[in-house]
mmCIF file of C-alpha atoms in Angstrom:
data_model
loop_
_atom_site.group_PDB
_atom_site.id
_atom_site.type_symbol
_atom_site.label_atom_id
_atom_site.label_comp_id
_atom_site.label_asym_id
_atom_site.label_seq_id
_atom_site.Cartn_x
_atom_site.Cartn_y
_atom_site.Cartn_z
ATOM 1 C CA MET A 1 3.827 -6.231 -14.496
ATOM 2 C CA ARG A 2 2.819 -2.668 -13.673
ATOM 3 C CA ILE A 3 2.777 -1.916 -9.959
ATOM 4 C CA PRO A 4 -0.880 -1.956 -8.913
ATOM 5 C CA VAL A 5 -1.442 0.956 -6.574
ATOM 6 C CA TRP A 6 -4.996 1.558 -7.721
ATOM 7 C CA LEU A 7 -7.093 -1.409 -8.709
ATOM 8 C CA LEU A 8 -10.513 -1.209 -10.219
ATOM 9 C CA LEU A 9 -12.976 -4.026 -10.631
ATOM 10 C CA ASP A 10 -15.390 -3.760 -13.512
ATOM 11 C CA HIS A 11 -19.108 -3.994 -12.714
ATOM 12 C CA SER A 12 -19.116 -7.778 -13.056
ATOM 13 C CA CYS A 13 -16.086 -8.010 -10.721
ATOM 14 C CA ASN A 14 -14.344 -10.191 -13.292
ATOM 15 C CA THR A 15 -11.640 -7.853 -14.493
ATOM 16 C CA VAL A 16 -8.941 -6.216 -12.423
ATOM 17 C CA TYR A 17 -7.255 -3.101 -13.750
ATOM 18 C CA SER A 18 -4.163 -1.418 -12.402
ATOM 19 C CA THR A 19 -1.922 1.542 -12.943
ATOM 20 C CA GLY A 20 1.123 2.941 -11.214
ATOM 21 C CA VAL A 21 -0.303 6.461 -11.209
ATOM 22 C CA LYS A 22 -3.654 7.754 -10.048
ATOM 23 C CA PRO A 23 -5.689 8.288 -13.206
ATOM 24 C CA GLN A 24 -7.902 11.253 -13.936
ATOM 25 C CA ASP A 25 -10.367 8.842 -15.476
ATOM 26 C CA TYR A 26 -10.493 5.073 -15.690
ATOM 27 C CA SER A 27 -9.549 4.966 -19.369
ATOM 28 C CA GLU A 28 -5.920 5.215 -18.243
ATOM 29 C CA PHE A 29 -6.071 1.861 -16.432
ATOM 30 C CA ALA A 30 -4.202 -1.075 -17.906
ATOM 31 C CA LYS A 31 -5.486 -4.571 -17.385
ATOM 32 C CA TYR A 32 -3.697 -6.216 -14.475
ATOM 33 C CA ASP A 33 -1.739 -9.104 -15.954
ATOM 34 C CA GLY A 34 -2.293 -11.484 -13.057
ATOM 35 C CA ASP A 35 1.352 -11.881 -11.989
ATOM 36 C CA ALA A 36 1.834 -12.629 -8.330
ATOM 37 C CA MET A 37 1.808 -9.474 -6.247
ATOM 38 C CA HIS A 38 3.532 -9.060 -2.863
ATOM 39 C CA VAL A 39 1.918 -6.521 -0.513
ATOM 40 C CA LEU A 40 2.957 -5.426 2.972
ATOM 41 C CA HIS A 41 0.239 -3.782 5.066
ATOM 42 C CA LEU A 42 1.107 -2.018 8.336
ATOM 43 C CA GLU A 43 -2.072 -1.174 10.255
ATOM 44 C CA ASP A 44 -2.958 -1.451 13.937
ATOM 45 C CA GLU A 45 -6.740 -1.285 13.450
ATOM 46 C CA SER A 46 -8.128 -4.806 13.038
ATOM 47 C CA PRO A 47 -11.233 -3.881 10.971
ATOM 48 C CA LEU A 48 -9.097 -2.016 8.412
ATOM 49 C CA ARG A 49 -6.686 -4.944 8.134
ATOM 50 C CA GLU A 50 -9.578 -7.316 7.524
ATOM 51 C CA ILE A 51 -11.301 -5.066 4.961
ATOM 52 C CA LEU A 52 -8.098 -4.695 2.954
ATOM 53 C CA LYS A 53 -7.375 -8.424 3.169
ATOM 54 C CA VAL A 54 -10.814 -9.466 1.927
ATOM 55 C CA ALA A 55 -10.883 -6.896 -0.885
ATOM 56 C CA LEU A 56 -7.339 -7.561 -2.042
ATOM 57 C CA LEU A 57 -7.775 -11.342 -2.067
ATOM 58 C CA ALA A 58 -11.006 -10.941 -4.031
ATOM 59 C CA ALA A 59 -9.290 -8.696 -6.578
ATOM 60 C CA VAL A 60 -5.973 -10.557 -6.824
ATOM 61 C CA PRO A 61 -6.311 -14.126 -5.493
ATOM 62 C CA SER A 62 -2.613 -14.848 -6.086
ATOM 63 C CA VAL A 63 -1.489 -11.960 -3.856
ATOM 64 C CA THR A 64 1.046 -12.537 -1.101
ATOM 65 C CA LEU A 65 -0.239 -10.306 1.688
ATOM 66 C CA GLN A 66 1.750 -9.739 4.857
ATOM 67 C CA GLN A 67 -0.041 -7.721 7.521
ATOM 68 C CA PHE A 68 1.602 -6.251 10.605
ATOM 69 C CA ILE A 69 0.267 -4.472 13.685
ATOM 70 C CA ASN A 70 3.561 -2.892 14.766
ATOM 71 C CA SER A 71 6.478 -1.322 12.975
ATOM 72 C CA ASP A 72 9.173 -3.505 14.536
ATOM 73 C CA ASP A 73 7.766 -6.722 13.068
ATOM 74 C CA ALA A 74 7.155 -4.999 9.725
ATOM 75 C CA VAL A 75 10.734 -3.701 9.508
ATOM 76 C CA LYS A 76 12.164 -7.154 10.262
ATOM 77 C CA TYR A 77 10.109 -8.551 7.380
ATOM 78 C CA ILE A 78 11.080 -5.673 5.062
ATOM 79 C CA GLU A 79 14.772 -6.210 5.797
ATOM 80 C CA GLU A 80 14.438 -9.815 4.649
ATOM 81 C CA HIS A 81 11.960 -9.426 1.774
ATOM 82 C CA GLY A 82 11.993 -5.751 0.744
ATOM 83 C CA LYS A 83 13.345 -6.380 -2.752
ATOM 84 C CA ASP A 84 10.332 -8.618 -3.496
ATOM 85 C CA ILE A 85 7.545 -6.380 -2.152
ATOM 86 C CA ASP A 86 5.518 -4.579 -4.829
ATOM 87 C CA LEU A 87 3.311 -2.417 -2.619
ATOM 88 C CA TYR A 88 3.572 -1.082 0.930
ATOM 89 C CA ILE A 89 0.416 0.261 2.577
ATOM 90 C CA LEU A 90 1.553 2.003 5.755
ATOM 91 C CA ASP A 91 -0.510 3.636 8.472
ATOM 92 C CA ILE A 92 1.466 6.469 10.052
ATOM 93 C CA ARG A 93 0.404 6.071 13.690
ATOM 94 C CA VAL A 94 1.279 2.500 14.667
ATOM 95 C CA PRO A 95 2.801 0.790 17.715
ATOM 96 C CA GLY A 96 6.521 0.056 17.718
ATOM 97 C CA SER A 97 9.804 1.925 17.789
ATOM 98 C CA MET A 98 9.065 3.670 14.460
ATOM 99 C CA ASP A 99 5.982 5.307 13.033
ATOM 100 C CA GLY A 100 4.837 4.523 9.502
ATOM 101 C CA LEU A 101 6.672 7.492 8.038
ATOM 102 C CA GLN A 102 9.937 6.293 9.573
ATOM 103 C CA VAL A 103 9.217 2.834 8.131
ATOM 104 C CA ALA A 104 8.814 4.436 4.702
ATOM 105 C CA HIS A 105 12.209 6.118 5.098
ATOM 106 C CA LYS A 106 13.691 2.748 6.097
ATOM 107 C CA ILE A 107 12.202 1.152 2.963
ATOM 108 C CA ARG A 108 13.909 3.746 0.769
ATOM 109 C CA GLU A 109 17.138 3.492 2.780
ATOM 110 C CA LEU A 110 17.139 -0.245 1.996
ATOM 111 C CA GLU A 111 16.574 0.656 -1.679
ATOM 112 C CA ALA A 112 13.428 -1.449 -1.825
ATOM 113 C CA PRO A 113 11.700 -0.693 -5.139
ATOM 114 C CA GLY A 114 8.017 -1.087 -4.143
ATOM 115 C CA VAL A 115 5.355 1.593 -4.250
ATOM 116 C CA ILE A 116 4.519 3.172 -0.888
ATOM 117 C CA ALA A 117 0.968 4.229 0.003
ATOM 118 C CA MET A 118 0.792 6.191 3.283
ATOM 119 C CA THR A 119 -2.455 6.500 5.229
ATOM 120 C CA SER A 120 -3.669 8.116 8.444
ATOM 121 C CA ALA A 121 -6.704 9.724 10.031
ATOM 122 C CA TYR A 122 -4.402 12.523 11.155
ATOM 123 C CA ARG A 123 -2.335 15.129 9.348
ATOM 124 C CA ALA A 124 -0.770 14.263 5.991
ATOM 125 C CA PRO A 125 3.008 14.293 5.624
ATOM 126 C CA GLU A 126 4.492 17.314 3.862
ATOM 127 C CA LYS A 127 4.304 17.152 0.070
ATOM 128 C CA ASP A 128 8.089 17.241 -0.304
ATOM 129 C CA THR A 129 8.411 14.299 2.109
ATOM 130 C CA LEU A 130 5.975 12.245 0.024
ATOM 131 C CA GLU A 131 7.853 13.189 -3.149
ATOM 132 C CA LYS A 132 11.212 12.260 -1.622
ATOM 133 C CA LEU A 133 9.801 8.879 -0.577
ATOM 134 C CA LYS A 134 8.026 8.462 -3.914
ATOM 135 C CA ALA A 135 4.918 7.775 -1.842
ATOM 136 C CA GLU A 136 1.200 8.323 -2.317
ATOM 137 C CA TRP A 137 -1.135 9.688 0.388
ATOM 138 C CA PHE A 138 -4.615 8.427 1.389
ATOM 139 C CA ALA A 139 -6.458 10.130 4.252
ATOM 140 C CA LYS A 140 -8.607 7.931 6.474
ATOM 141 C CA PRO A 141 -11.278 6.960 6.186
ATOM 142 C CA TRP A 142 -10.215 5.727 2.771
ATOM 143 C CA HIS A 143 -12.321 4.092 0.137
ATOM 144 C CA ILE A 144 -11.047 0.574 -0.442
ATOM 145 C CA MET A 145 -10.853 1.021 -4.206
ATOM 146 C CA GLU A 146 -8.646 4.112 -3.788
ATOM 147 C CA VAL A 147 -6.031 2.317 -1.711
ATOM 148 C CA MET A 148 -5.976 -0.831 -3.749
#
């Protein structure tokens, strides 16, 4: 299974495509093979959690989606399940003892292999930080199809 960072539904919404890198055009997408996908979403804004949940479940009904409002609960879950998580979508400014960027560092410290997508309405992390974390950046407001 390729890690689905970007998903694209065709016009009939019957086919899900994915790729591990952001394509320049959609011809680079590979058809998502339908394997179970495990996603952790850290976001304190309820409407954004709900939008992602509805869209992701529509695109990948077999997804295991764990959503957290604060970093402390998310980190506890990551410590137990990090090796099984395919995709982390992390807001930077969240309640808890860590911000989303610190959570991303914790994920890499635990050697969890999943893809990290960072998001915020505020300033983006430095490019070298994103590269070190092997993370992607999405400024808010994000388009749902970009994040998925």
